[in-house]
């Protein structure tokens, strides 16, 4: 089937569910040829954890509506991407497949195989930037390698010129006839979240418009104090844009320019915000150049460390359930379960507690986060865990063991955050703390009037045990 001024371009959406500042989609729409937006549920989708898969479903719903409102559609298909694309090319007469690049090893292997396969068939297969500020190969050290130290990378990129963000396409030329699409509901992306989706839903606002509103509100009200307040988990002092970035509902370029404008307007926290955005770039840079970061210790010496590796050991279950008996850790783990997010300071504390006090492998924690975070991101999650554990590049030294009680005194001195999430310690707990008991699986058998548990591991004892193991293994 040939349409209008040319054959259609299939635009294959993945983690770029937006219209604004989308280089590939912008070019496709500007070509004047009909554009067929497509999303494929392949193994990269079926392999997602419960919360990110559910969050993806919400994002797809909103994105479909946004395309509809502009006279277009999101065609949904399920199966191995190469096969689905071949079928679509045949059904629609399209002779081009374009997409935005991803950088995790699975996506890269899939995409490069698809690209060369399509090219052999004479199909115009093209990939575009958009998920990052800097393509990982565009940043290198003086000696031509990649950065393993964040501060050096920041110095290298902070002054770079970054092109202005693109507007949404003026129009999305439709094909003369639309191919068949699956019904999103039949994909059941929320199936594994039956346990608590209704509770988590109240904390999630999917889609590009919500992302833009959130960025505007953050710049307006919070960016100025970001540096001072970003470590206080009880406050709404950070951008909370990570789930949007993860699904590409907003581009990092929009964050960058908003941060730059705020810095120019002398909002003092803006520079620090830009630095955090570059932490995300650093994570991607590492994952691209050293993909083993996702699956093994970055520093090989850590292979000799006597990690506890049982994901369902009793003390790990207590950690997952927010029942370790350490209030700051438990509050954070419950925040995760109820909202699908966790404050960055709290992520560091629960990760330190698991890898040091409980001497449990960081991969156990990384996998649990991958199941529970709506902002799950392969690069940031792996880097975060290896950074805290001490096994990663530019990591915090293992002997720096966070004491969660002291951290609470410092970052939650009035106990506001802990009280928000722990019911058992209060006569009249707030709704947030109670909602945890509605969000968790019944099989956990927990109730708000249970006594608060004793510590599964005394802080001092856990610290000493971890340090002794560390010295013995001399990692
Ligand atoms: C153990 C551990 C696991 C983590 N797992 C993830 C994850 O799966 N997904 C994820 O997006 N972030 C992860 N982070 C990083 C960080 O905690 C979150 O990006 C941040 O809390 C998101 O909140 P925000 O959007 O309000 O961030 P802000 O403070 O507003 O920062 C703005 C943006 O900068 C980026 N950013 C900030 N801090 C970091 C960081 N340390 N590393 C990488 N990027 C950063 C994020 O994209 C964030 O949205 C993890 C950190 C740790 C310690």
Coordinates of N, CA and C and ligand atoms in Angstrom, one line a residue, residues 214 218 226 230 236-246 255 272-284 341-352 365-366 369-370 373-389, ligand 1:
X214 N 5.3 19.2 36.3 CA 6.1 18.9 37.4 C 7.5 19.7 37.3
X218 N 8.7 22.6 39.9 CA 9.9 22.4 40.6 C 10.8 23.6 40.4
X226 N 17.3 23.7 46.2 CA 17.6 22.3 46.0 C 18.8 21.8 46.7
X230 N 17.7 19.0 49.3 CA 17.5 17.8 48.5 C 17.7 16.5 49.3
X236 N 9.3 17.8 49.9 CA 9.1 17.6 48.4 C 10.1 18.6 47.8
X237 N 11.4 18.3 47.9 CA 12.4 19.3 47.5 C 13.2 18.9 46.3
X238 N 12.9 17.8 45.7 CA 13.6 17.4 44.5 C 12.6 17.4 43.3
X239 N 13.1 17.1 42.1 CA 12.2 17.3 41.0 C 11.2 16.2 40.8
X240 N 11.5 15.0 41.3 CA 10.6 13.9 41.1 C 10.3 13.6 39.6
X241 N 11.3 13.8 38.8 CA 11.1 13.6 37.4 C 11.6 12.3 36.9
X242 N 12.2 11.5 37.8 CA 12.9 10.3 37.3 C 12.0 9.3 36.6
X243 N 10.7 9.1 37.0 CA 9.9 8.1 36.3 C 9.6 8.6 34.9
X244 N 9.5 9.9 34.7 CA 9.2 10.5 33.4 C 10.5 10.3 32.5
X245 N 11.6 10.6 33.1 CA 12.9 10.4 32.3 C 13.0 8.9 31.9
X246 N 12.7 8.1 32.8 CA 12.9 6.6 32.6 C 12.1 6.2 31.3
X255 N 15.2 19.4 30.9 CA 15.7 19.6 32.3 C 16.9 20.5 32.3
X272 N 23.4 22.7 41.2 CA 23.5 21.3 41.8 C 22.5 20.4 41.1
X273 N 21.4 21.0 40.7 CA 20.4 20.2 39.9 C 21.0 19.7 38.6
X274 N 21.7 20.6 37.9 CA 22.4 20.2 36.7 C 23.4 19.1 36.9
X275 N 24.0 19.2 38.1 CA 25.0 18.1 38.4 C 24.3 16.7 38.6
X276 N 23.1 16.8 39.1 CA 22.4 15.5 39.3 C 22.0 14.9 38.0
X277 N 21.6 15.8 37.1 CA 21.2 15.4 35.7 C 22.4 14.7 35.1
X278 N 23.6 15.2 35.4 CA 24.8 14.6 34.8 C 25.2 13.3 35.5
X279 N 24.7 13.1 36.7 CA 24.9 11.8 37.3 C 24.2 10.7 36.5
X280 N 23.0 11.1 36.0 CA 22.3 10.1 35.1 C 23.1 9.9 33.9
X281 N 23.7 10.9 33.3 CA 24.5 10.7 32.1 C 25.7 9.8 32.4
X282 N 26.3 10.1 33.6 CA 27.5 9.3 34.0 C 27.1 7.8 34.1
X283 N 25.9 7.5 34.7 CA 25.5 6.1 34.8 C 25.4 5.5 33.4
X284 N 24.8 6.2 32.4 CA 24.7 5.7 31.1 C 26.0 5.5 30.4
X341 N 8.4 4.9 44.6 CA 9.6 5.7 44.6 C 10.3 5.7 46.0
X342 N 11.5 6.2 46.0 CA 12.1 6.4 47.3 C 13.1 7.5 47.2
X343 N 13.1 8.3 48.2 CA 14.0 9.5 48.2 C 15.4 9.0 48.1
X344 N 16.3 9.8 47.4 CA 17.6 9.4 47.1 C 18.4 9.2 48.4
X345 N 18.3 10.0 49.4 CA 19.0 9.8 50.7 C 18.6 8.4 51.3
X346 N 17.3 8.2 51.2 CA 16.8 6.9 51.7 C 17.3 5.7 50.9
X347 N 17.4 5.9 49.6 CA 18.0 4.8 48.8 C 19.4 4.4 49.3
X348 N 20.1 5.5 49.5 CA 21.5 5.2 50.0 C 21.5 4.5 51.3
X349 N 20.6 4.9 52.2 CA 20.7 4.3 53.5 C 20.2 2.8 53.5
X350 N 19.1 2.5 52.8 CA 18.6 1.1 52.7 C 19.6 0.3 52.0
X351 N 20.3 0.8 51.0 CA 21.3 0.0 50.2 C 22.5 -0.2 51.1
X352 N 22.9 0.7 51.9 CA 24.0 0.5 52.8 C 23.7 -0.5 53.9
X365 N 19.5 -6.5 46.3 CA 18.8 -5.2 46.5 C 18.4 -4.6 45.1
X366 N 19.4 -4.6 44.2 CA 19.1 -4.1 42.8 C 17.9 -4.7 42.2
X369 N 14.7 -3.5 43.9 CA 14.3 -2.1 43.4 C 13.8 -2.2 41.9
X370 N 14.3 -3.1 41.2 CA 13.8 -3.3 39.8 C 12.4 -3.8 39.7
X373 N 10.3 -0.2 41.8 CA 10.5 1.3 41.4 C 9.7 1.6 40.2
X374 N 8.9 2.6 40.2 CA 8.2 3.1 39.0 C 9.3 3.9 38.2
X375 N 10.3 4.3 38.8 CA 11.4 5.1 38.0 C 12.6 4.2 37.7
X376 N 12.3 2.9 37.7 CA 13.5 1.9 37.5 C 14.2 2.3 36.2
X377 N 15.5 2.4 36.4 CA 16.4 2.7 35.2 C 17.6 1.8 35.3
X378 N 17.9 1.0 34.3 CA 18.9 0.0 34.4 C 20.3 0.6 34.8
X379 N 20.6 1.7 34.2 CA 22.0 2.3 34.5 C 22.0 2.9 35.9
X380 N 21.0 3.8 36.2 CA 21.1 4.5 37.5 C 20.9 3.5 38.7
X381 N 20.1 2.4 38.5 CA 19.9 1.4 39.6 C 21.2 0.7 39.8
X382 N 21.8 0.2 38.8 CA 23.1 -0.6 39.0 C 24.2 0.3 39.5
X383 N 24.3 1.5 39.0 CA 25.4 2.4 39.5 C 25.1 2.7 40.9
X384 N 23.9 3.0 41.3 CA 23.5 3.4 42.7 C 23.9 2.3 43.6
X385 N 23.5 1.0 43.3 CA 23.8 -0.1 44.2 C 25.3 -0.3 44.3
X386 N 26.0 -0.3 43.2 CA 27.5 -0.6 43.2 C 28.2 0.6 43.9
X387 N 27.6 1.8 43.8 CA 28.3 2.9 44.4 C 28.2 2.8 46.0
X388 N 27.0 2.4 46.4 CA 26.8 2.3 47.9 C 27.6 1.1 48.4
X389 N 27.5 0.0 47.7 CA 28.2 -1.2 48.1 C 29.7 -1.1 48.2
Ligands
LIG1 C1 20.7 2.3 45.4 C2 20.2 3.3 44.4 C3 19.4 2.9 43.4 C4 18.9 3.9 42.5 N1 18.0 3.5 41.4 C5 17.6 4.4 40.5 C6 16.7 4.0 39.5 O1 16.4 2.8 39.3 N2 16.2 5.0 38.6 C7 16.6 6.3 38.8 O2 16.1 7.1 38.0 N3 17.4 6.7 39.7 C8 17.9 5.8 40.6 N4 18.7 6.2 41.7 C9 19.2 7.6 41.7 C10 18.3 8.6 42.5 O3 18.0 8.1 43.7 C11 17.1 9.0 41.7 O4 17.3 9.3 40.4 C12 16.4 10.1 42.4 O5 16.0 9.8 43.7 C13 15.1 10.5 41.6 O6 14.4 11.5 42.3 P1 14.2 12.9 41.6 O7 13.7 12.7 40.2 O8 13.4 13.8 42.5 O9 15.7 13.4 41.5 P2 16.4 14.9 41.5 O10 17.2 15.0 42.7 O11 15.4 15.9 41.2 O12 17.4 14.8 40.3 C14 17.1 15.1 38.9 C15 17.4 13.9 38.0 O13 18.8 13.6 38.1 C16 19.0 12.2 38.0 N5 19.7 11.7 39.2 C17 19.7 12.3 40.4 N6 20.5 11.6 41.2 C18 21.0 10.6 40.5 C19 21.9 9.5 40.8 N7 22.4 9.4 42.0 N8 22.2 8.6 39.8 C20 21.7 8.8 38.6 N9 20.8 9.8 38.3 C21 20.5 10.7 39.2 C22 17.6 11.5 37.9 O14 17.3 11.3 36.5 C23 16.7 12.6 38.5 O15 15.4 12.5 38.1 C24 19.2 5.2 42.6 C25 20.1 5.6 43.6 C26 20.5 4.7 44.5 C27 21.4 5.1 45.7

